[in-house]
Coordinates of C-alpha atoms in Angstrom, one line a residue:
V11 CA 4.3 -3.7 -19.3
Q12 CA 6.8 -2.4 -16.8
L13 CA 6.5 -1.9 -13.1
V14 CA 9.1 0.4 -11.5
E15 CA 9.4 0.7 -7.7
S16 CA 11.0 3.6 -5.8
G17 CA 11.2 4.9 -2.3
G18 CA 13.3 2.3 -0.5
G19 CA 16.2 3.1 1.7
L20 CA 17.7 3.0 5.1
V21 CA 15.6 4.1 8.1
Q22 CA 15.8 3.7 11.9
A23 CA 13.4 1.6 13.8
G24 CA 10.2 3.5 14.4
G25 CA 10.6 5.6 11.2
S26 CA 8.6 5.7 8.1
L27 CA 9.0 5.2 4.3
R28 CA 6.7 5.5 1.4
L29 CA 7.2 3.1 -1.5
S30 CA 5.8 3.9 -5.0
C31 CA 5.3 1.7 -8.0
A32 CA 4.6 3.0 -11.5
A33 CA 3.0 0.9 -14.2
S34 CA 3.6 1.7 -17.8
G35 CA 3.2 0.1 -21.2
I36 CA 0.2 -1.2 -23.1
I37 CA -2.4 -1.6 -20.4
F38 CA -6.1 -2.1 -20.9
S39 CA -6.9 -2.7 -17.2
I40 CA -5.2 -3.5 -13.9
N41 CA -7.0 -5.7 -11.5
D42 CA -5.3 -6.5 -8.1
M43 CA -2.0 -4.8 -7.3
G44 CA 0.1 -5.8 -4.4
W45 CA 3.3 -5.5 -2.4
Y46 CA 5.5 -8.4 -1.5
R47 CA 8.8 -8.7 0.3
Q48 CA 11.6 -11.2 0.4
V49 CA 14.7 -11.7 2.5
P50 CA 17.6 -13.9 1.4
G51 CA 16.9 -17.6 2.0
K52 CA 13.2 -17.1 2.5
Q53 CA 10.1 -17.2 0.2
R54 CA 8.6 -14.0 -1.1
E55 CA 5.7 -13.1 1.1
L56 CA 2.6 -11.0 0.6
V57 CA 2.6 -7.7 2.5
A58 CA -0.6 -6.1 1.2
V59 CA -2.9 -6.2 -1.8
V60 CA -5.5 -3.8 -3.2
S61 CA -8.3 -4.5 -5.7
S62 CA -9.2 -2.1 -8.5
G63 CA -12.2 -1.1 -6.4
G64 CA -10.0 -0.2 -3.4
S65 CA -10.5 -3.2 -1.2
S66 CA -7.3 -4.1 0.6
N67 CA -5.8 -6.9 2.7
Y68 CA -2.7 -7.0 4.8
A69 CA -0.4 -9.5 6.3
D70 CA -0.9 -9.8 10.0
S71 CA 2.6 -8.6 10.6
V72 CA 2.0 -5.2 9.1
K73 CA -1.6 -4.5 10.0
G74 CA -2.0 -1.1 11.6
R75 CA 1.4 0.0 10.5
F76 CA 1.3 -0.2 6.7
T77 CA -1.2 1.3 4.3
I78 CA -1.6 0.3 0.6
A79 CA -3.2 2.7 -1.9
R80 CA -3.5 3.0 -5.6
D81 CA -4.2 5.7 -8.1
N82 CA -6.0 4.0 -11.0
A83 CA -5.8 7.1 -13.3
Q84 CA -2.0 7.4 -12.9
K85 CA -1.4 3.6 -12.7
M86 CA 0.4 4.0 -9.4
L87 CA 0.6 1.9 -6.4
Y88 CA 1.8 3.1 -3.0
L89 CA 2.8 1.6 0.4
Q90 CA 3.0 3.9 3.4
M91 CA 5.1 2.1 6.0
N92 CA 5.1 3.5 9.5
S93 CA 6.5 2.3 12.8
L94 CA 9.1 0.3 10.9
K95 CA 10.8 -2.6 12.6
P96 CA 14.1 -4.3 11.9
E97 CA 12.2 -7.4 10.8
D98 CA 10.6 -5.3 8.0
T99 CA 14.0 -5.3 6.3
A100 CA 13.6 -6.9 2.9
V101 CA 13.5 -6.3 -0.8
Y102 CA 10.0 -5.1 -1.6
Y103 CA 8.4 -5.9 -4.9
C104 CA 5.2 -4.6 -6.5
N105 CA 3.0 -6.7 -8.7
A106 CA 0.0 -6.1 -10.9
D107 CA -2.6 -8.4 -12.5
V108 CA -2.8 -6.8 -16.0
Q109 CA -5.0 -7.2 -19.0
T110 CA -3.2 -5.6 -22.0
T111 CA -6.1 -5.6 -24.4
I112 CA -9.8 -6.3 -24.2
R113 CA -9.2 -9.8 -25.6
S114 CA -6.0 -10.7 -23.8
F115 CA -5.6 -13.0 -20.8
R116 CA -4.6 -11.5 -17.5
V117 CA -0.9 -11.7 -16.7
V118 CA 0.9 -10.9 -13.4
Y119 CA 3.9 -8.6 -13.8
W120 CA 6.6 -7.9 -11.2
G121 CA 8.8 -4.9 -10.6
Q122 CA 12.6 -5.2 -10.0
G123 CA 12.3 -4.6 -6.3
T124 CA 13.5 -1.9 -3.9
Q125 CA 15.6 -2.5 -0.8
V126 CA 14.2 -1.4 2.6
T127 CA 16.6 -1.6 5.5
V128 CA 15.5 -0.8 9.1
S129 CA 18.2 -0.4 11.6
S130 CA 17.7 -1.1 15.3

């Protein structure tokens, strides 16, 4: 299973970016999918998570500004980020709780990360 993020970049404060994450490989089902972020010297933190049924949860710091969405048929995960702030600067990672076969255990996979930099 591979997760590949895209869409990061440099944006001014107040701007918007849309991150995408594509899942590929042998996949029977994907349960929760999420976006995390990490800055150097700090722990990776949850940004948002969405269940296979579409229920979502957000970190307080991004509520009202970020929107997580997924396309189950295309095995895609998205994060629309609006009203970006310099403190949103981080490497953003997607993850997915995947079952590869009907008999396999669920395993959490991570992407390689995409850099988001918000200038003031």
